[in-house]
């Protein structure tokens, strides 16, 4: 299947973003994979073939983004999808958190998503169709000690998306949020047994989620089946927040 449309996916070199890229490619999208990790991007491009197009860029840099947006406009099918997935953590209790830790996380997770959306949304508006999905977190819904910066950035994505939905829904564009729970990634594999079993005891499904389960939700929200679903926050968390 070839949709002849491009989805821009940030943080797509590895982890959940890479899984989202794979799933979108399987459903016919060309994926413009934006990430800072050039080696990982090239490795993934080698594995996934020509529907995965790597672009090395720091999404906090407006000028780099403008250059990449211009290249994508020339090189790839029309952009009709945006997935704001790139994210970082810089955890510390608020008493000890430095302003640099606060700023860095807000810059990447929230302002970065705003910049990427602004850099590519004109294309969706011109096409009079498309979908924007931002990857938040259950932490944006329920909070987590040591993550005031991360939780604020992830809750911010929800406010941004709900507002943008009100600007774009009448133009045939859906704007949604996926809020993953605890997902099996490098990050969670490094947790101690104690922390892991504490997480597990709080998840009704009694297991961590898989990156592919996040990718499935994103692909659904970007599919024709979800054209009338917009402005929602979809938790994919084994029942943790419900
Ligand atoms: P990861 O660290 O494996 O992947 C994040 C990707 O974003 C990396 O490839 C990184 O290079 C890229 N990135 C970071 N800053 C960037 C920047 N300034 N410009 C361009 N690329 C940048 O993380 P993971 O686990 O795959 O997470 C993906 C998203 O899912 C993040 O937004 C994270 O907050 C969110 N999430 C993850 C959960 C988990 O359990 N792993 C749970 C809930 C949400």
mmCIF file of C-alpha atoms and ligand atoms in Angstrom:
data_model
loop_
_atom_site.group_PDB
_atom_site.id
_atom_site.type_symbol
_atom_site.label_atom_id
_atom_site.label_comp_id
_atom_site.label_asym_id
_atom_site.label_seq_id
_atom_site.Cartn_x
_atom_site.Cartn_y
_atom_site.Cartn_z
ATOM 1 C CA UNK A 1 0.000 0.000 0.000
ATOM 2 C CA UNK A 2 1.266 3.484 -0.776
ATOM 3 C CA UNK A 3 -0.682 6.470 0.560
ATOM 4 C CA UNK A 4 1.577 8.883 -1.297
ATOM 5 C CA UNK A 5 1.739 10.928 1.900
ATOM 6 C CA UNK A 6 4.473 11.615 4.414
ATOM 7 C CA UNK A 7 4.308 11.412 8.201
ATOM 8 C CA UNK A 8 6.951 13.414 10.041
ATOM 9 C CA UNK A 9 7.942 11.447 13.164
ATOM 10 C CA UNK A 10 10.301 13.030 15.689
ATOM 11 C CA UNK A 11 12.622 10.917 17.818
ATOM 12 C CA UNK A 12 12.228 8.152 15.245
ATOM 13 C CA UNK A 13 15.797 6.821 15.349
ATOM 14 C CA UNK A 14 15.091 4.357 18.164
ATOM 15 C CA UNK A 15 12.641 3.268 20.876
ATOM 16 C CA UNK A 16 8.944 4.049 20.613
ATOM 17 C CA UNK A 17 9.491 6.503 17.716
ATOM 18 C CA UNK A 18 11.169 3.820 15.623
ATOM 19 C CA UNK A 19 8.290 1.436 16.337
ATOM 20 C CA UNK A 20 5.811 4.150 15.273
ATOM 21 C CA UNK A 21 7.800 4.678 12.063
ATOM 22 C CA UNK A 22 7.710 0.926 11.292
ATOM 23 C CA UNK A 23 3.973 0.693 11.874
ATOM 24 C CA UNK A 24 3.224 3.768 9.739
ATOM 25 C CA UNK A 25 5.380 2.404 6.924
ATOM 26 C CA UNK A 26 3.422 -0.870 7.117
ATOM 27 C CA UNK A 27 0.199 1.089 6.724
ATOM 28 C CA UNK A 28 1.459 2.906 3.637
ATOM 29 C CA UNK A 29 3.021 6.116 4.925
ATOM 30 C CA UNK A 30 6.394 7.449 3.876
ATOM 31 C CA UNK A 31 8.109 8.431 7.133
ATOM 32 C CA UNK A 32 10.384 11.445 7.530
ATOM 33 C CA UNK A 33 12.358 10.373 10.603
ATOM 34 C CA UNK A 34 13.680 13.385 12.515
ATOM 35 C CA UNK A 35 16.272 12.770 15.235
ATOM 36 C CA UNK A 36 19.611 14.025 16.525
ATOM 37 C CA UNK A 37 21.181 10.547 16.525
ATOM 38 C CA UNK A 38 22.658 10.297 13.031
ATOM 39 C CA UNK A 39 24.141 6.794 13.469
ATOM 40 C CA UNK A 40 20.898 5.347 14.822
ATOM 41 C CA UNK A 41 18.950 7.041 12.021
ATOM 42 C CA UNK A 42 21.238 5.528 9.390
ATOM 43 C CA UNK A 43 21.092 2.087 10.995
ATOM 44 C CA UNK A 44 17.279 2.221 11.027
ATOM 45 C CA UNK A 45 17.195 3.499 7.435
ATOM 46 C CA UNK A 46 19.349 0.555 6.405
ATOM 47 C CA UNK A 47 16.887 -1.878 8.006
ATOM 48 C CA UNK A 48 13.608 -0.238 6.959
ATOM 49 C CA UNK A 49 14.336 0.730 3.352
ATOM 50 C CA UNK A 50 13.252 3.631 1.213
ATOM 51 C CA UNK A 51 9.964 4.494 2.968
ATOM 52 C CA UNK A 52 12.028 5.546 6.028
ATOM 53 C CA UNK A 53 13.780 8.820 5.246
ATOM 54 C CA UNK A 54 16.262 9.996 7.895
ATOM 55 C CA UNK A 55 16.843 13.685 8.708
ATOM 56 C CA UNK A 56 19.377 14.651 11.362
ATOM 57 C CA UNK A 57 18.019 17.641 13.247
ATOM 58 C CA UNK A 58 17.688 19.054 16.740
ATOM 59 C CA UNK A 59 14.001 19.910 17.017
ATOM 60 C CA UNK A 60 14.712 22.800 19.385
ATOM 61 C CA UNK A 61 16.582 24.608 16.592
ATOM 62 C CA UNK A 62 14.072 26.636 14.532
ATOM 63 C CA UNK A 63 16.565 27.277 11.709
ATOM 64 C CA UNK A 64 17.588 23.619 11.345
ATOM 65 C CA UNK A 65 13.900 22.723 11.299
ATOM 66 C CA UNK A 66 13.173 25.221 8.518
ATOM 67 C CA UNK A 67 15.963 23.716 6.396
ATOM 68 C CA UNK A 68 14.689 20.175 6.996
ATOM 69 C CA UNK A 69 11.080 21.205 6.270
ATOM 70 C CA UNK A 70 12.196 22.712 2.949
ATOM 71 C CA UNK A 71 14.094 19.508 2.023
ATOM 72 C CA UNK A 72 11.147 17.292 2.933
ATOM 73 C CA UNK A 73 8.865 19.559 0.872
ATOM 74 C CA UNK A 74 11.102 18.958 -2.183
ATOM 75 C CA UNK A 75 12.041 15.316 -1.658
ATOM 76 C CA UNK A 76 9.014 13.491 -0.231
ATOM 77 C CA UNK A 77 5.271 13.077 -0.860
ATOM 78 C CA UNK A 78 3.017 15.732 0.697
ATOM 79 C CA UNK A 79 3.162 15.847 4.507
ATOM 80 C CA UNK A 80 -0.208 14.822 5.979
ATOM 81 C CA UNK A 81 0.925 13.458 9.349
ATOM 82 C CA UNK A 82 2.936 14.795 12.283
ATOM 83 C CA UNK A 83 3.942 12.667 15.269
ATOM 84 C CA UNK A 84 5.564 14.569 18.130
ATOM 85 C CA UNK A 85 7.403 11.748 19.871
ATOM 86 C CA UNK A 86 10.877 13.092 20.735
ATOM 87 C CA UNK A 87 11.224 13.488 24.477
ATOM 88 C CA UNK A 88 13.784 13.567 27.258
ATOM 89 C CA UNK A 89 13.859 13.378 31.057
ATOM 90 C CA UNK A 90 16.087 15.240 33.514
ATOM 91 C CA UNK A 91 14.661 14.015 36.819
ATOM 92 C CA UNK A 92 15.200 15.612 40.229
ATOM 93 C CA UNK A 93 13.058 16.504 43.188
ATOM 94 C CA UNK A 94 11.861 20.087 42.759
ATOM 95 C CA UNK A 95 13.873 21.253 45.798
ATOM 96 C CA UNK A 96 17.033 20.204 43.962
ATOM 97 C CA UNK A 97 16.065 20.800 40.337
ATOM 98 C CA UNK A 98 18.193 23.329 38.473
ATOM 99 C CA UNK A 99 16.632 25.832 36.112
ATOM 100 C CA UNK A 100 18.658 24.225 33.315
ATOM 101 C CA UNK A 101 16.923 20.866 33.974
ATOM 102 C CA UNK A 102 13.517 22.558 33.857
ATOM 103 C CA UNK A 103 14.302 24.524 30.687
ATOM 104 C CA UNK A 104 15.851 21.631 28.798
ATOM 105 C CA UNK A 105 12.870 19.329 29.264
ATOM 106 C CA UNK A 106 10.301 22.021 28.421
ATOM 107 C CA UNK A 107 12.401 23.065 25.382
ATOM 108 C CA UNK A 108 12.528 19.593 23.856
ATOM 109 C CA UNK A 109 9.235 17.998 24.918
ATOM 110 C CA UNK A 110 6.875 20.962 24.632
ATOM 111 C CA UNK A 111 8.457 23.824 22.677
ATOM 112 C CA UNK A 112 10.058 21.300 20.297
ATOM 113 C CA UNK A 113 6.654 19.783 19.546
ATOM 114 C CA UNK A 114 5.206 23.264 19.012
ATOM 115 C CA UNK A 115 8.030 24.153 16.600
ATOM 116 C CA UNK A 116 7.755 20.928 14.619
ATOM 117 C CA UNK A 117 3.976 21.262 14.366
ATOM 118 C CA UNK A 118 4.291 24.851 13.203
ATOM 119 C CA UNK A 119 6.981 23.955 10.663
ATOM 120 C CA UNK A 120 4.799 21.300 8.964
ATOM 121 C CA UNK A 121 1.128 22.158 9.625
ATOM 122 C CA UNK A 122 0.739 24.391 6.555
ATOM 123 C CA UNK A 123 1.048 21.300 4.399
ATOM 124 C CA UNK A 124 -1.870 19.579 6.191
ATOM 125 C CA UNK A 125 -3.971 22.738 5.941
ATOM 126 C CA UNK A 126 -3.319 22.964 2.185
ATOM 127 C CA UNK A 127 -4.217 19.290 1.744
ATOM 128 C CA UNK A 128 -7.384 19.865 3.821
ATOM 129 C CA UNK A 129 -6.670 16.601 5.607
ATOM 130 C CA UNK A 130 -4.181 15.078 7.981
ATOM 131 C CA UNK A 131 -3.483 14.073 11.540
ATOM 132 C CA UNK A 132 -1.271 15.279 14.334
ATOM 133 C CA UNK A 133 -0.479 12.981 17.256
ATOM 134 C CA UNK A 134 1.635 13.968 20.243
ATOM 135 C CA UNK A 135 3.133 11.438 22.637
ATOM 136 C CA UNK A 136 2.442 12.566 26.177
ATOM 137 C CA UNK A 137 2.680 10.240 29.198
ATOM 138 C CA UNK A 138 0.563 9.023 32.099
ATOM 139 C CA UNK A 139 2.885 11.242 34.121
ATOM 140 C CA UNK A 140 1.258 14.237 32.391
ATOM 141 C CA UNK A 141 -2.091 13.037 33.760
ATOM 142 C CA UNK A 142 -1.251 11.868 37.274
ATOM 143 C CA UNK A 143 2.196 13.366 38.005
ATOM 144 C CA UNK A 144 5.316 11.700 39.399
ATOM 145 C CA UNK A 145 7.666 12.705 42.185
ATOM 146 C CA UNK A 146 10.966 13.879 40.722
ATOM 147 C CA UNK A 147 9.383 14.809 37.396
ATOM 148 C CA UNK A 148 7.840 18.282 37.783
ATOM 149 C CA UNK A 149 9.575 19.346 34.560
ATOM 150 C CA UNK A 150 8.622 16.229 32.564
ATOM 151 C CA UNK A 151 5.017 16.151 33.872
ATOM 152 C CA UNK A 152 4.557 19.849 33.049
ATOM 153 C CA UNK A 153 5.873 19.302 29.519
ATOM 154 C CA UNK A 154 3.622 16.276 28.983
ATOM 155 C CA UNK A 155 0.532 18.017 30.419
ATOM 156 C CA UNK A 156 1.445 21.000 28.217
ATOM 157 C CA UNK A 157 1.221 18.814 25.117
ATOM 158 C CA UNK A 158 -2.364 17.996 26.084
ATOM 159 C CA UNK A 159 -3.344 21.675 26.378
ATOM 160 C CA UNK A 160 -1.554 22.486 23.134
ATOM 161 C CA UNK A 161 -3.292 19.668 21.269
ATOM 162 C CA UNK A 162 -6.762 20.412 22.616
ATOM 163 C CA UNK A 163 -6.385 24.064 21.561
ATOM 164 C CA UNK A 164 -4.942 23.236 18.145
ATOM 165 C CA UNK A 165 -7.851 20.845 17.656
ATOM 166 C CA UNK A 166 -10.188 23.807 17.974
ATOM 167 C CA UNK A 167 -8.205 25.642 15.300
ATOM 168 C CA UNK A 168 -7.949 22.770 12.823
ATOM 169 C CA UNK A 169 -10.861 20.334 13.188
ATOM 170 C CA UNK A 170 -13.049 22.165 10.655
ATOM 171 C CA UNK A 171 -10.213 21.866 8.128
ATOM 172 C CA UNK A 172 -10.311 18.068 8.171
ATOM 173 C CA UNK A 173 -7.292 17.718 10.450
ATOM 174 C CA UNK A 174 -7.393 15.630 13.625
ATOM 175 C CA UNK A 175 -5.232 16.505 16.622
ATOM 176 C CA UNK A 176 -4.858 13.866 19.315
ATOM 177 C CA UNK A 177 -2.628 12.735 22.152
ATOM 178 C CA UNK A 178 -1.447 9.257 23.126
ATOM 179 C CA UNK A 179 -0.443 8.886 26.778
ATOM 180 C CA UNK A 180 1.723 5.787 27.250
ATOM 181 C CA UNK A 181 2.046 4.138 30.632
ATOM 182 C CA UNK A 182 5.153 2.182 31.582
ATOM 183 C CA UNK A 183 6.582 0.731 28.391
ATOM 184 C CA UNK A 184 9.305 -1.911 27.930
ATOM 185 C CA UNK A 185 12.171 0.212 26.625
ATOM 186 C CA UNK A 186 15.872 0.590 27.416
ATOM 187 C CA UNK A 187 14.835 3.068 30.101
ATOM 188 C CA UNK A 188 12.506 0.677 31.938
ATOM 189 C CA UNK A 189 14.813 -2.344 31.435
ATOM 190 C CA UNK A 190 17.389 -0.548 33.567
ATOM 191 C CA UNK A 191 15.037 -0.218 36.564
ATOM 192 C CA UNK A 192 15.755 -2.181 39.739
ATOM 193 C CA UNK A 193 13.550 -5.202 40.521
ATOM 194 C CA UNK A 194 12.068 -3.243 43.426
ATOM 195 C CA UNK A 195 10.954 -0.258 41.327
ATOM 196 C CA UNK A 196 9.729 -2.581 38.588
ATOM 197 C CA UNK A 197 7.540 -4.602 40.946
ATOM 198 C CA UNK A 198 6.187 -1.369 42.445
ATOM 199 C CA UNK A 199 5.159 -0.280 38.918
ATOM 200 C CA UNK A 200 3.639 -3.681 38.209
ATOM 201 C CA UNK A 201 1.562 -3.628 41.388
ATOM 202 C CA UNK A 202 -0.077 -0.393 40.161
ATOM 203 C CA UNK A 203 -0.957 -1.597 36.638
ATOM 204 C CA UNK A 204 -4.285 -3.461 36.392
ATOM 205 C CA UNK A 205 -3.023 -5.354 33.323
ATOM 206 C CA UNK A 206 -0.104 -6.574 35.508
ATOM 207 C CA UNK A 207 2.530 -6.048 32.835
ATOM 208 C CA UNK A 208 4.435 -3.269 31.131
ATOM 209 C CA UNK A 209 3.327 -2.187 27.675
ATOM 210 C CA UNK A 210 5.241 -2.792 24.457
ATOM 211 C CA UNK A 211 6.453 -0.047 22.085
ATOM 212 C CA UNK A 212 4.407 -1.673 19.323
ATOM 213 C CA UNK A 213 1.250 -1.172 21.415
ATOM 214 C CA UNK A 214 1.893 2.595 21.387
ATOM 215 C CA UNK A 215 2.579 2.436 17.644
ATOM 216 C CA UNK A 216 -0.743 0.636 17.035
ATOM 217 C CA UNK A 217 -2.656 3.435 18.814
ATOM 218 C CA UNK A 218 -0.831 6.143 16.850
ATOM 219 C CA UNK A 219 -1.429 4.380 13.525
ATOM 220 C CA UNK A 220 -5.128 4.007 14.348
ATOM 221 C CA UNK A 221 -5.498 7.727 15.168
ATOM 222 C CA UNK A 222 -3.800 8.506 11.833
ATOM 223 C CA UNK A 223 -5.973 6.112 9.837
ATOM 224 C CA UNK A 224 -9.189 6.890 7.893
ATOM 225 C CA UNK A 225 -11.066 4.865 10.577
ATOM 226 C CA UNK A 226 -10.357 7.652 13.090
ATOM 227 C CA UNK A 227 -11.371 10.683 11.013
ATOM 228 C CA UNK A 228 -14.058 11.721 13.547
ATOM 229 C CA UNK A 229 -11.840 11.249 16.605
ATOM 230 C CA UNK A 230 -10.124 14.500 17.477
ATOM 231 C CA UNK A 231 -9.059 16.396 20.586
ATOM 232 C CA UNK A 232 -8.792 13.231 22.673
ATOM 233 C CA UNK A 233 -6.157 11.904 25.037
ATOM 234 C CA UNK A 234 -5.854 8.145 24.619
ATOM 235 C CA UNK A 235 -4.099 6.450 27.524
ATOM 236 C CA UNK A 236 -2.307 3.247 26.489
ATOM 237 C CA UNK A 237 -1.351 2.122 29.956
ATOM 238 C CA UNK A 238 -2.902 -1.222 30.906
ATOM 239 C CA UNK A 239 -5.517 0.598 32.977
ATOM 240 C CA UNK A 240 -3.076 2.543 35.167
ATOM 241 C CA UNK A 241 -4.911 5.893 34.992
ATOM 242 C CA UNK A 242 -8.486 4.644 34.809
HETATM 243 P P1 LIG B 1 14.120 7.282 23.676
HETATM 244 O O1 LIG B 1 15.057 8.103 24.475
HETATM 245 O O2 LIG B 1 14.483 5.862 23.376
HETATM 246 O O3 LIG B 1 13.811 8.008 22.295
HETATM 247 C C1 LIG B 1 13.633 9.394 22.207
HETATM 248 C C2 LIG B 1 14.227 9.853 20.885
HETATM 249 O O4 LIG B 1 14.060 11.273 20.806
HETATM 250 C C3 LIG B 1 15.742 9.578 20.808
HETATM 251 O O5 LIG B 1 16.044 8.931 19.584
HETATM 252 C C4 LIG B 1 16.343 10.950 20.886
HETATM 253 O O6 LIG B 1 17.562 11.100 20.171
HETATM 254 C C5 LIG B 1 15.247 11.820 20.302
HETATM 255 N N1 LIG B 1 15.401 13.220 20.697
HETATM 256 C C6 LIG B 1 15.547 13.691 21.963
HETATM 257 N N2 LIG B 1 15.736 15.016 21.954
HETATM 258 C C7 LIG B 1 15.707 15.399 20.641
HETATM 259 C C8 LIG B 1 15.861 16.647 19.976
HETATM 260 N N3 LIG B 1 16.089 17.793 20.649
HETATM 261 N N4 LIG B 1 15.785 16.677 18.626
HETATM 262 C C9 LIG B 1 15.575 15.534 17.935
HETATM 263 N N5 LIG B 1 15.437 14.327 18.511
HETATM 264 C C10 LIG B 1 15.496 14.260 19.853
HETATM 265 O O7 LIG B 1 12.699 7.372 24.422
HETATM 266 P P2 LIG B 1 11.368 6.460 24.303
HETATM 267 O O8 LIG B 1 11.268 5.645 25.526
HETATM 268 O O9 LIG B 1 11.298 5.783 22.993
HETATM 269 O O10 LIG B 1 10.245 7.601 24.394
HETATM 270 C C11 LIG B 1 9.599 8.167 23.273
HETATM 271 C C12 LIG B 1 8.525 9.119 23.764
HETATM 272 O O11 LIG B 1 7.578 8.412 24.577
HETATM 273 C C13 LIG B 1 9.072 10.251 24.644
HETATM 274 O O12 LIG B 1 8.374 11.449 24.367
HETATM 275 C C14 LIG B 1 8.753 9.769 26.059
HETATM 276 O O13 LIG B 1 8.622 10.851 26.938
HETATM 277 C C15 LIG B 1 7.436 9.067 25.819
HETATM 278 N N6 LIG B 1 7.106 8.077 26.853
HETATM 279 C C16 LIG B 1 7.915 6.997 27.083
HETATM 280 C C17 LIG B 1 7.571 6.065 28.063
HETATM 281 C C18 LIG B 1 8.417 4.856 28.333
HETATM 282 O O14 LIG B 1 8.046 4.049 29.203
HETATM 283 N N7 LIG B 1 9.511 4.657 27.633
HETATM 284 C C19 LIG B 1 6.354 6.226 28.864
HETATM 285 C C20 LIG B 1 5.579 7.394 28.537
HETATM 286 C C21 LIG B 1 5.951 8.271 27.550
#
